[in-house]
């Protein structure tokens, strides 16, 4: 995993004096497009798998803080993480239209968000939720069903064998995904607008380190239903997306591609880009390390999001749509 020296090069400082910066993490992000009522039981299992992993591997860094989608800042966790998540997943609000979210994280204080963390956010609205919407509005018609779970681990986590691969696979087996990915990214307080602006000014790090994922799934999950959101060290395709990929022929990779492949119980697929995650580089000397990512992206190019959906995403710092598209297409290939 990432050395301390590598981690230091990825810190994004907060402009405020003494405020917590954004730091590198290893993330597993799972996106869902099913109604929440259908997700409830599966998400309970996903949360349990993640919390069991944290209890086993990161007991020295407890999830001591929590924030719901209605809170402006984190507060001290007063019950155990499982009970807290059960209260959200079992609450009446979870099966009603609206926004439901819970984020548990470690850190020395509420405003110093650190890995490990576990976050769930879900938007569900009916087709006619906004009756006053202008008929000429370009917003897509139809129900909104967008949910994600994000597990962040310290980037120094040393996996025991295939445990990260197996954790992601177990989560996808517990609840079918729309799509998902895993690899290095950043953990930060996405509700901190000042730090958000700083993240935007450092988009060069994303471009310089192409294997790192975009750091805010809240932004990305608006694209659920429109195509493959990211290619990562692990790339997960739900059954529908896997079926779409196989319409162009069997999903196969050469023995020299260093791409691993596993079929999930629901017919979905998980692809692995090389033996371990990397941050990546644009240096031609590192082309070999990046080759598995490109092999996956080029094979899955037919699943990529349309340009107008990518342009719609409000990604910090990517004010130029052409630059945003270039970043998104870095593994899929050019238009």
mmCIF file of C-alpha atoms in Angstrom:
data_model
loop_
_atom_site.group_PDB
_atom_site.id
_atom_site.type_symbol
_atom_site.label_atom_id
_atom_site.label_comp_id
_atom_site.label_asym_id
_atom_site.label_seq_id
_atom_site.Cartn_x
_atom_site.Cartn_y
_atom_site.Cartn_z
ATOM 1 C CA UNK A 1 0.000 0.000 0.000
ATOM 2 C CA UNK A 2 1.060 3.663 0.023
ATOM 3 C CA UNK A 3 4.215 4.591 1.904
ATOM 4 C CA UNK A 4 4.263 7.564 4.275
ATOM 5 C CA UNK A 5 6.325 9.501 1.734
ATOM 6 C CA UNK A 6 3.785 8.855 -1.022
ATOM 7 C CA UNK A 7 0.938 9.827 1.290
ATOM 8 C CA UNK A 8 2.631 13.147 2.086
ATOM 9 C CA UNK A 9 2.738 14.058 -1.621
ATOM 10 C CA UNK A 10 -1.041 13.618 -1.819
ATOM 11 C CA UNK A 11 -2.067 15.795 1.146
ATOM 12 C CA UNK A 12 -4.238 18.749 0.111
ATOM 13 C CA UNK A 13 -3.884 21.461 2.743
ATOM 14 C CA UNK A 14 -6.872 23.310 4.135
ATOM 15 C CA UNK A 15 -6.620 27.090 3.621
ATOM 16 C CA UNK A 16 -7.807 27.664 7.183
ATOM 17 C CA UNK A 17 -5.217 27.835 9.945
ATOM 18 C CA UNK A 18 -5.009 24.516 11.782
ATOM 19 C CA UNK A 19 -7.908 22.998 9.859
ATOM 20 C CA UNK A 20 -7.790 19.350 8.792
ATOM 21 C CA UNK A 21 -6.527 18.674 5.250
ATOM 22 C CA UNK A 22 -7.693 16.128 2.716
ATOM 23 C CA UNK A 23 -5.655 12.933 2.876
ATOM 24 C CA UNK A 24 -5.237 9.903 0.675
ATOM 25 C CA UNK A 25 -7.315 6.817 1.419
ATOM 26 C CA UNK A 26 -8.229 3.493 -0.111
ATOM 27 C CA UNK A 27 -11.908 3.471 -1.047
ATOM 28 C CA UNK A 28 -14.518 0.932 -2.038
ATOM 29 C CA UNK A 29 -17.539 2.662 -3.606
ATOM 30 C CA UNK A 30 -20.712 0.802 -4.530
ATOM 31 C CA UNK A 31 -23.568 2.412 -6.476
ATOM 32 C CA UNK A 32 -27.170 1.170 -6.581
ATOM 33 C CA UNK A 33 -30.166 2.054 -8.754
ATOM 34 C CA UNK A 34 -32.901 -0.048 -7.131
ATOM 35 C CA UNK A 35 -35.722 1.305 -4.934
ATOM 36 C CA UNK A 36 -34.677 1.650 -1.303
ATOM 37 C CA UNK A 37 -37.356 -0.793 -0.153
ATOM 38 C CA UNK A 38 -35.611 -3.448 -2.258
ATOM 39 C CA UNK A 39 -32.158 -2.449 -1.011
ATOM 40 C CA UNK A 40 -32.803 -2.449 2.721
ATOM 41 C CA UNK A 41 -31.963 -6.082 3.569
ATOM 42 C CA UNK A 42 -28.954 -6.183 1.254
ATOM 43 C CA UNK A 43 -27.546 -2.891 2.527
ATOM 44 C CA UNK A 44 -27.812 -4.167 6.085
ATOM 45 C CA UNK A 45 -25.526 -7.018 5.052
ATOM 46 C CA UNK A 46 -23.135 -4.676 3.213
ATOM 47 C CA UNK A 47 -22.852 -2.417 6.259
ATOM 48 C CA UNK A 48 -22.294 -5.448 8.516
ATOM 49 C CA UNK A 49 -19.506 -6.739 6.262
ATOM 50 C CA UNK A 50 -17.759 -3.358 6.271
ATOM 51 C CA UNK A 51 -18.106 -2.859 10.029
ATOM 52 C CA UNK A 52 -16.861 -6.396 10.721
ATOM 53 C CA UNK A 53 -13.820 -5.690 8.560
ATOM 54 C CA UNK A 54 -13.107 -2.444 10.412
ATOM 55 C CA UNK A 55 -13.514 -4.127 13.801
ATOM 56 C CA UNK A 56 -11.059 -6.824 12.733
ATOM 57 C CA UNK A 57 -8.447 -4.680 10.993
ATOM 58 C CA UNK A 58 -8.848 -1.147 12.379
ATOM 59 C CA UNK A 59 -9.964 -1.511 15.976
ATOM 60 C CA UNK A 60 -7.281 1.053 16.908
ATOM 61 C CA UNK A 61 -9.102 3.753 14.888
ATOM 62 C CA UNK A 62 -12.766 3.596 15.955
ATOM 63 C CA UNK A 63 -15.593 5.348 14.155
ATOM 64 C CA UNK A 64 -16.078 7.985 16.825
ATOM 65 C CA UNK A 65 -18.065 10.598 14.881
ATOM 66 C CA UNK A 66 -21.248 10.641 12.843
ATOM 67 C CA UNK A 67 -23.189 12.944 10.561
ATOM 68 C CA UNK A 68 -26.581 12.509 8.955
ATOM 69 C CA UNK A 69 -27.670 14.282 5.791
ATOM 70 C CA UNK A 70 -29.541 16.860 7.886
ATOM 71 C CA UNK A 71 -26.524 17.795 10.051
ATOM 72 C CA UNK A 72 -24.113 20.588 9.127
ATOM 73 C CA UNK A 73 -21.213 19.057 11.071
ATOM 74 C CA UNK A 74 -20.252 15.806 12.749
ATOM 75 C CA UNK A 75 -21.022 14.956 16.367
ATOM 76 C CA UNK A 76 -19.708 12.360 18.802
ATOM 77 C CA UNK A 77 -21.126 8.898 18.216
ATOM 78 C CA UNK A 78 -23.227 7.908 21.225
ATOM 79 C CA UNK A 79 -23.997 4.301 20.286
ATOM 80 C CA UNK A 80 -22.080 1.566 18.493
ATOM 81 C CA UNK A 81 -21.770 1.870 14.684
ATOM 82 C CA UNK A 82 -24.012 -1.123 13.942
ATOM 83 C CA UNK A 83 -26.857 0.243 16.037
ATOM 84 C CA UNK A 84 -26.480 3.671 14.435
ATOM 85 C CA UNK A 85 -26.716 2.271 10.900
ATOM 86 C CA UNK A 86 -29.581 -0.014 11.897
ATOM 87 C CA UNK A 87 -31.467 3.057 13.080
ATOM 88 C CA UNK A 88 -31.159 4.640 9.632
ATOM 89 C CA UNK A 89 -31.804 1.530 7.534
ATOM 90 C CA UNK A 90 -34.711 0.506 9.759
ATOM 91 C CA UNK A 91 -36.225 3.958 10.070
ATOM 92 C CA UNK A 92 -39.449 5.072 8.396
ATOM 93 C CA UNK A 93 -37.600 7.701 6.358
ATOM 94 C CA UNK A 94 -35.598 5.029 4.541
ATOM 95 C CA UNK A 95 -38.606 3.651 2.680
ATOM 96 C CA UNK A 96 -40.133 7.045 1.908
ATOM 97 C CA UNK A 97 -39.144 9.406 -0.924
ATOM 98 C CA UNK A 98 -36.427 11.881 0.001
ATOM 99 C CA UNK A 99 -32.786 11.966 1.017
ATOM 100 C CA UNK A 100 -31.307 9.678 3.664
ATOM 101 C CA UNK A 101 -27.663 9.705 4.645
ATOM 102 C CA UNK A 102 -25.257 8.662 7.389
ATOM 103 C CA UNK A 103 -21.479 9.061 7.565
ATOM 104 C CA UNK A 104 -19.375 7.559 10.375
ATOM 105 C CA UNK A 105 -15.699 8.424 10.531
ATOM 106 C CA UNK A 106 -12.575 8.381 12.664
ATOM 107 C CA UNK A 107 -10.439 11.366 13.620
ATOM 108 C CA UNK A 108 -9.189 13.237 16.687
ATOM 109 C CA UNK A 109 -12.123 15.658 16.555
ATOM 110 C CA UNK A 110 -15.384 16.196 14.700
ATOM 111 C CA UNK A 111 -13.858 18.560 12.146
ATOM 112 C CA UNK A 112 -10.824 16.338 11.445
ATOM 113 C CA UNK A 113 -12.302 13.633 9.245
ATOM 114 C CA UNK A 114 -9.990 10.659 8.819
ATOM 115 C CA UNK A 115 -10.142 7.092 7.583
ATOM 116 C CA UNK A 116 -11.536 4.656 8.352
ATOM 117 C CA UNK A 117 -15.020 5.839 7.509
ATOM 118 C CA UNK A 118 -18.261 4.355 6.255
ATOM 119 C CA UNK A 119 -20.844 6.435 4.407
ATOM 120 C CA UNK A 120 -24.273 5.734 2.968
ATOM 121 C CA UNK A 121 -26.304 8.257 0.995
ATOM 122 C CA UNK A 122 -29.517 7.703 -0.909
ATOM 123 C CA UNK A 123 -31.787 9.897 -3.027
ATOM 124 C CA UNK A 124 -35.209 8.630 -4.019
ATOM 125 C CA UNK A 125 -37.893 10.802 -5.601
ATOM 126 C CA UNK A 126 -41.023 10.015 -7.549
ATOM 127 C CA UNK A 127 -41.421 10.969 -11.194
ATOM 128 C CA UNK A 128 -43.746 13.890 -10.449
ATOM 129 C CA UNK A 129 -41.966 15.091 -7.305
ATOM 130 C CA UNK A 130 -41.658 18.636 -8.659
ATOM 131 C CA UNK A 131 -45.008 19.594 -10.169
ATOM 132 C CA UNK A 132 -43.832 23.152 -10.832
ATOM 133 C CA UNK A 133 -40.955 22.072 -13.041
ATOM 134 C CA UNK A 134 -40.851 23.997 -16.301
ATOM 135 C CA UNK A 135 -41.868 21.837 -19.264
ATOM 136 C CA UNK A 136 -38.801 23.011 -21.138
ATOM 137 C CA UNK A 137 -36.457 22.038 -18.301
ATOM 138 C CA UNK A 138 -33.811 19.604 -19.510
ATOM 139 C CA UNK A 139 -33.943 17.548 -16.314
ATOM 140 C CA UNK A 140 -34.560 13.901 -17.074
ATOM 141 C CA UNK A 141 -38.049 12.611 -16.379
ATOM 142 C CA UNK A 142 -38.646 9.516 -14.303
ATOM 143 C CA UNK A 143 -38.038 8.406 -10.726
ATOM 144 C CA UNK A 144 -34.689 9.140 -9.094
ATOM 145 C CA UNK A 145 -33.108 6.130 -7.393
ATOM 146 C CA UNK A 146 -29.475 6.808 -6.567
ATOM 147 C CA UNK A 147 -27.700 5.233 -3.603
ATOM 148 C CA UNK A 148 -24.060 4.699 -2.724
ATOM 149 C CA UNK A 149 -21.999 3.133 0.042
ATOM 150 C CA UNK A 150 -18.388 4.270 0.471
ATOM 151 C CA UNK A 151 -15.854 2.576 2.731
ATOM 152 C CA UNK A 152 -12.588 4.464 3.251
ATOM 153 C CA UNK A 153 -9.503 2.783 4.723
ATOM 154 C CA UNK A 154 -6.156 4.282 5.708
ATOM 155 C CA UNK A 155 -3.878 4.088 2.639
ATOM 156 C CA UNK A 156 -1.255 2.260 4.695
ATOM 157 C CA UNK A 157 -3.608 -0.705 5.206
ATOM 158 C CA UNK A 158 -1.673 -3.854 4.385
ATOM 159 C CA UNK A 159 -4.097 -6.359 2.869
ATOM 160 C CA UNK A 160 -3.849 -9.929 4.018
ATOM 161 C CA UNK A 161 -3.845 -11.846 0.771
ATOM 162 C CA UNK A 162 -6.968 -11.122 -1.266
ATOM 163 C CA UNK A 163 -9.016 -9.628 1.580
ATOM 164 C CA UNK A 164 -9.833 -6.292 -0.109
ATOM 165 C CA UNK A 165 -10.854 -8.103 -3.274
ATOM 166 C CA UNK A 166 -12.910 -10.543 -1.182
ATOM 167 C CA UNK A 167 -14.548 -7.755 0.833
ATOM 168 C CA UNK A 168 -15.697 -5.954 -2.317
ATOM 169 C CA UNK A 169 -16.921 -9.231 -3.813
ATOM 170 C CA UNK A 170 -18.815 -10.133 -0.626
ATOM 171 C CA UNK A 171 -20.499 -6.730 -0.565
ATOM 172 C CA UNK A 172 -21.529 -7.066 -4.210
ATOM 173 C CA UNK A 173 -22.847 -10.568 -3.503
ATOM 174 C CA UNK A 174 -24.877 -9.302 -0.531
ATOM 175 C CA UNK A 175 -26.575 -6.645 -2.658
ATOM 176 C CA UNK A 176 -26.435 -6.345 -6.444
ATOM 177 C CA UNK A 177 -24.762 -3.139 -7.553
ATOM 178 C CA UNK A 178 -25.361 -0.864 -10.504
ATOM 179 C CA UNK A 179 -21.599 -0.457 -10.703
ATOM 180 C CA UNK A 180 -18.704 0.232 -8.365
ATOM 181 C CA UNK A 181 -14.985 0.757 -8.057
ATOM 182 C CA UNK A 182 -12.125 0.574 -5.587
ATOM 183 C CA UNK A 183 -8.676 2.150 -5.403
ATOM 184 C CA UNK A 184 -6.932 5.176 -3.979
ATOM 185 C CA UNK A 185 -8.715 8.498 -3.531
ATOM 186 C CA UNK A 186 -9.036 11.195 -0.854
ATOM 187 C CA UNK A 187 -11.041 11.466 2.328
ATOM 188 C CA UNK A 188 -12.139 14.930 3.390
ATOM 189 C CA UNK A 189 -15.114 16.760 4.821
ATOM 190 C CA UNK A 190 -17.151 17.314 1.664
ATOM 191 C CA UNK A 191 -19.405 19.684 3.600
ATOM 192 C CA UNK A 192 -16.474 22.070 4.082
ATOM 193 C CA UNK A 193 -16.850 24.472 1.165
ATOM 194 C CA UNK A 194 -13.492 26.111 1.823
ATOM 195 C CA UNK A 195 -11.686 22.790 1.563
ATOM 196 C CA UNK A 196 -13.847 21.950 -1.449
ATOM 197 C CA UNK A 197 -12.441 24.969 -3.264
ATOM 198 C CA UNK A 198 -8.929 23.835 -2.345
ATOM 199 C CA UNK A 199 -9.691 20.372 -3.726
ATOM 200 C CA UNK A 200 -10.712 21.995 -6.982
ATOM 201 C CA UNK A 201 -7.472 23.958 -7.206
ATOM 202 C CA UNK A 202 -5.579 20.687 -6.898
ATOM 203 C CA UNK A 203 -7.284 18.868 -9.745
ATOM 204 C CA UNK A 204 -3.792 18.606 -11.241
ATOM 205 C CA UNK A 205 -3.164 15.797 -8.754
ATOM 206 C CA UNK A 206 -6.035 13.823 -10.290
ATOM 207 C CA UNK A 207 -4.576 14.372 -13.740
ATOM 208 C CA UNK A 208 -1.036 13.541 -12.576
ATOM 209 C CA UNK A 209 -2.183 10.412 -10.689
ATOM 210 C CA UNK A 210 -4.697 8.879 -13.119
ATOM 211 C CA UNK A 211 -5.376 5.687 -11.136
ATOM 212 C CA UNK A 212 -6.817 7.716 -8.249
ATOM 213 C CA UNK A 213 -10.574 8.063 -8.157
ATOM 214 C CA UNK A 214 -12.560 11.281 -7.923
ATOM 215 C CA UNK A 215 -12.969 12.107 -4.259
ATOM 216 C CA UNK A 216 -16.670 12.896 -3.906
ATOM 217 C CA UNK A 217 -19.183 10.105 -4.636
ATOM 218 C CA UNK A 218 -21.990 12.539 -3.802
ATOM 219 C CA UNK A 219 -21.164 14.278 -7.082
ATOM 220 C CA UNK A 220 -20.710 11.052 -9.012
ATOM 221 C CA UNK A 221 -23.833 9.293 -7.855
ATOM 222 C CA UNK A 222 -25.932 11.763 -9.851
ATOM 223 C CA UNK A 223 -24.730 9.732 -12.839
ATOM 224 C CA UNK A 224 -26.209 6.437 -11.615
ATOM 225 C CA UNK A 225 -28.240 4.998 -14.453
ATOM 226 C CA UNK A 226 -26.216 6.693 -17.187
ATOM 227 C CA UNK A 227 -23.189 4.434 -17.610
ATOM 228 C CA UNK A 228 -19.994 3.239 -15.966
ATOM 229 C CA UNK A 229 -18.941 5.878 -13.466
ATOM 230 C CA UNK A 230 -15.270 5.031 -12.950
ATOM 231 C CA UNK A 231 -12.648 2.439 -13.769
ATOM 232 C CA UNK A 232 -10.467 1.612 -10.776
ATOM 233 C CA UNK A 233 -8.143 -1.037 -9.422
ATOM 234 C CA UNK A 234 -11.380 -2.940 -8.890
ATOM 235 C CA UNK A 235 -14.206 -2.266 -11.340
ATOM 236 C CA UNK A 236 -17.585 -3.791 -10.530
ATOM 237 C CA UNK A 237 -20.352 -4.246 -13.070
ATOM 238 C CA UNK A 238 -23.847 -5.093 -11.899
ATOM 239 C CA UNK A 239 -25.728 -7.827 -13.793
ATOM 240 C CA UNK A 240 -27.393 -5.418 -16.220
ATOM 241 C CA UNK A 241 -24.153 -3.632 -17.045
ATOM 242 C CA UNK A 242 -22.245 -6.915 -17.323
ATOM 243 C CA UNK A 243 -24.868 -8.170 -19.756
ATOM 244 C CA UNK A 244 -24.538 -4.995 -21.791
ATOM 245 C CA UNK A 245 -20.753 -5.395 -21.916
ATOM 246 C CA UNK A 246 -21.095 -8.981 -23.149
ATOM 247 C CA UNK A 247 -23.365 -7.952 -26.023
ATOM 248 C CA UNK A 248 -20.159 -7.020 -27.832
ATOM 249 C CA UNK A 249 -18.746 -10.509 -27.189
ATOM 250 C CA UNK A 250 -17.321 -12.462 -24.251
ATOM 251 C CA UNK A 251 -15.714 -10.334 -21.571
ATOM 252 C CA UNK A 252 -12.181 -11.686 -21.973
ATOM 253 C CA UNK A 253 -8.672 -10.388 -21.430
ATOM 254 C CA UNK A 254 -5.379 -11.838 -22.614
ATOM 255 C CA UNK A 255 -3.116 -13.708 -20.230
ATOM 256 C CA UNK A 256 -0.513 -10.938 -20.520
ATOM 257 C CA UNK A 257 -3.009 -8.145 -19.697
ATOM 258 C CA UNK A 258 -2.650 -8.659 -15.920
ATOM 259 C CA UNK A 259 -6.409 -8.175 -15.635
ATOM 260 C CA UNK A 260 -8.163 -10.498 -13.213
ATOM 261 C CA UNK A 261 -11.833 -11.354 -13.536
ATOM 262 C CA UNK A 262 -14.430 -12.815 -11.208
ATOM 263 C CA UNK A 263 -18.111 -13.553 -11.856
ATOM 264 C CA UNK A 264 -20.454 -12.537 -9.054
ATOM 265 C CA UNK A 265 -23.394 -14.684 -7.906
ATOM 266 C CA UNK A 266 -25.955 -12.386 -9.541
ATOM 267 C CA UNK A 267 -24.208 -12.469 -12.918
ATOM 268 C CA UNK A 268 -22.258 -9.288 -12.320
ATOM 269 C CA UNK A 269 -18.522 -9.084 -12.868
ATOM 270 C CA UNK A 270 -15.557 -7.716 -10.934
ATOM 271 C CA UNK A 271 -12.368 -6.844 -12.806
ATOM 272 C CA UNK A 272 -8.967 -6.352 -11.166
ATOM 273 C CA UNK A 273 -6.285 -4.116 -12.697
ATOM 274 C CA UNK A 274 -3.029 -5.698 -11.602
ATOM 275 C CA UNK A 275 -1.919 -7.341 -8.361
ATOM 276 C CA UNK A 276 -2.322 -4.281 -6.135
ATOM 277 C CA UNK A 277 -3.725 -0.735 -6.318
ATOM 278 C CA UNK A 278 -1.540 2.121 -7.536
ATOM 279 C CA UNK A 279 -1.934 5.898 -7.776
ATOM 280 C CA UNK A 280 -0.659 5.867 -11.340
ATOM 281 C CA UNK A 281 1.446 8.235 -13.374
ATOM 282 C CA UNK A 282 1.424 9.946 -16.753
ATOM 283 C CA UNK A 283 5.136 9.222 -17.141
ATOM 284 C CA UNK A 284 5.656 7.006 -20.203
ATOM 285 C CA UNK A 285 8.056 4.967 -18.081
ATOM 286 C CA UNK A 286 5.054 3.827 -16.032
ATOM 287 C CA UNK A 287 2.971 2.713 -18.997
ATOM 288 C CA UNK A 288 3.339 -0.909 -17.967
ATOM 289 C CA UNK A 289 1.738 -0.335 -14.570
ATOM 290 C CA UNK A 290 -1.144 1.563 -16.164
ATOM 291 C CA UNK A 291 -1.746 -1.003 -18.913
ATOM 292 C CA UNK A 292 -4.320 -3.122 -16.973
ATOM 293 C CA UNK A 293 -6.420 0.001 -16.281
ATOM 294 C CA UNK A 294 -6.393 0.915 -19.962
ATOM 295 C CA UNK A 295 -7.184 -2.650 -20.997
ATOM 296 C CA UNK A 296 -10.285 -2.637 -18.791
ATOM 297 C CA UNK A 297 -11.349 0.845 -19.879
ATOM 298 C CA UNK A 298 -10.956 0.138 -23.579
ATOM 299 C CA UNK A 299 -12.910 -3.120 -23.323
ATOM 300 C CA UNK A 300 -15.692 -1.348 -21.406
ATOM 301 C CA UNK A 301 -15.708 1.802 -23.560
ATOM 302 C CA UNK A 302 -19.218 0.976 -24.749
ATOM 303 C CA UNK A 303 -20.468 1.430 -21.180
ATOM 304 C CA UNK A 304 -19.078 4.906 -20.633
ATOM 305 C CA UNK A 305 -21.339 7.828 -19.781
ATOM 306 C CA UNK A 306 -22.450 10.153 -22.594
ATOM 307 C CA UNK A 307 -20.541 13.421 -22.867
ATOM 308 C CA UNK A 308 -23.496 15.508 -21.727
ATOM 309 C CA UNK A 309 -23.805 13.507 -18.488
ATOM 310 C CA UNK A 310 -20.106 13.949 -17.720
ATOM 311 C CA UNK A 311 -20.415 17.661 -18.435
ATOM 312 C CA UNK A 312 -23.373 17.850 -16.049
ATOM 313 C CA UNK A 313 -21.330 16.560 -13.099
ATOM 314 C CA UNK A 314 -20.312 19.394 -10.776
ATOM 315 C CA UNK A 315 -16.727 18.231 -10.195
ATOM 316 C CA UNK A 316 -14.601 20.593 -8.108
ATOM 317 C CA UNK A 317 -12.056 22.436 -10.256
ATOM 318 C CA UNK A 318 -13.207 20.998 -13.579
ATOM 319 C CA UNK A 319 -14.794 24.162 -14.925
ATOM 320 C CA UNK A 320 -13.611 23.331 -18.432
ATOM 321 C CA UNK A 321 -15.825 20.561 -19.805
ATOM 322 C CA UNK A 322 -13.139 19.440 -22.240
ATOM 323 C CA UNK A 323 -10.672 18.886 -19.389
ATOM 324 C CA UNK A 324 -13.346 17.024 -17.422
ATOM 325 C CA UNK A 325 -14.103 14.786 -20.387
ATOM 326 C CA UNK A 326 -10.417 14.149 -20.995
ATOM 327 C CA UNK A 327 -10.024 13.025 -17.383
ATOM 328 C CA UNK A 328 -13.099 10.780 -17.508
ATOM 329 C CA UNK A 329 -11.954 9.203 -20.800
ATOM 330 C CA UNK A 330 -8.383 8.587 -19.613
ATOM 331 C CA UNK A 331 -8.870 4.802 -19.652
ATOM 332 C CA UNK A 332 -11.761 4.478 -22.103
ATOM 333 C CA UNK A 333 -9.861 6.186 -24.917
ATOM 334 C CA UNK A 334 -10.630 9.375 -26.785
ATOM 335 C CA UNK A 335 -13.936 10.162 -28.450
#
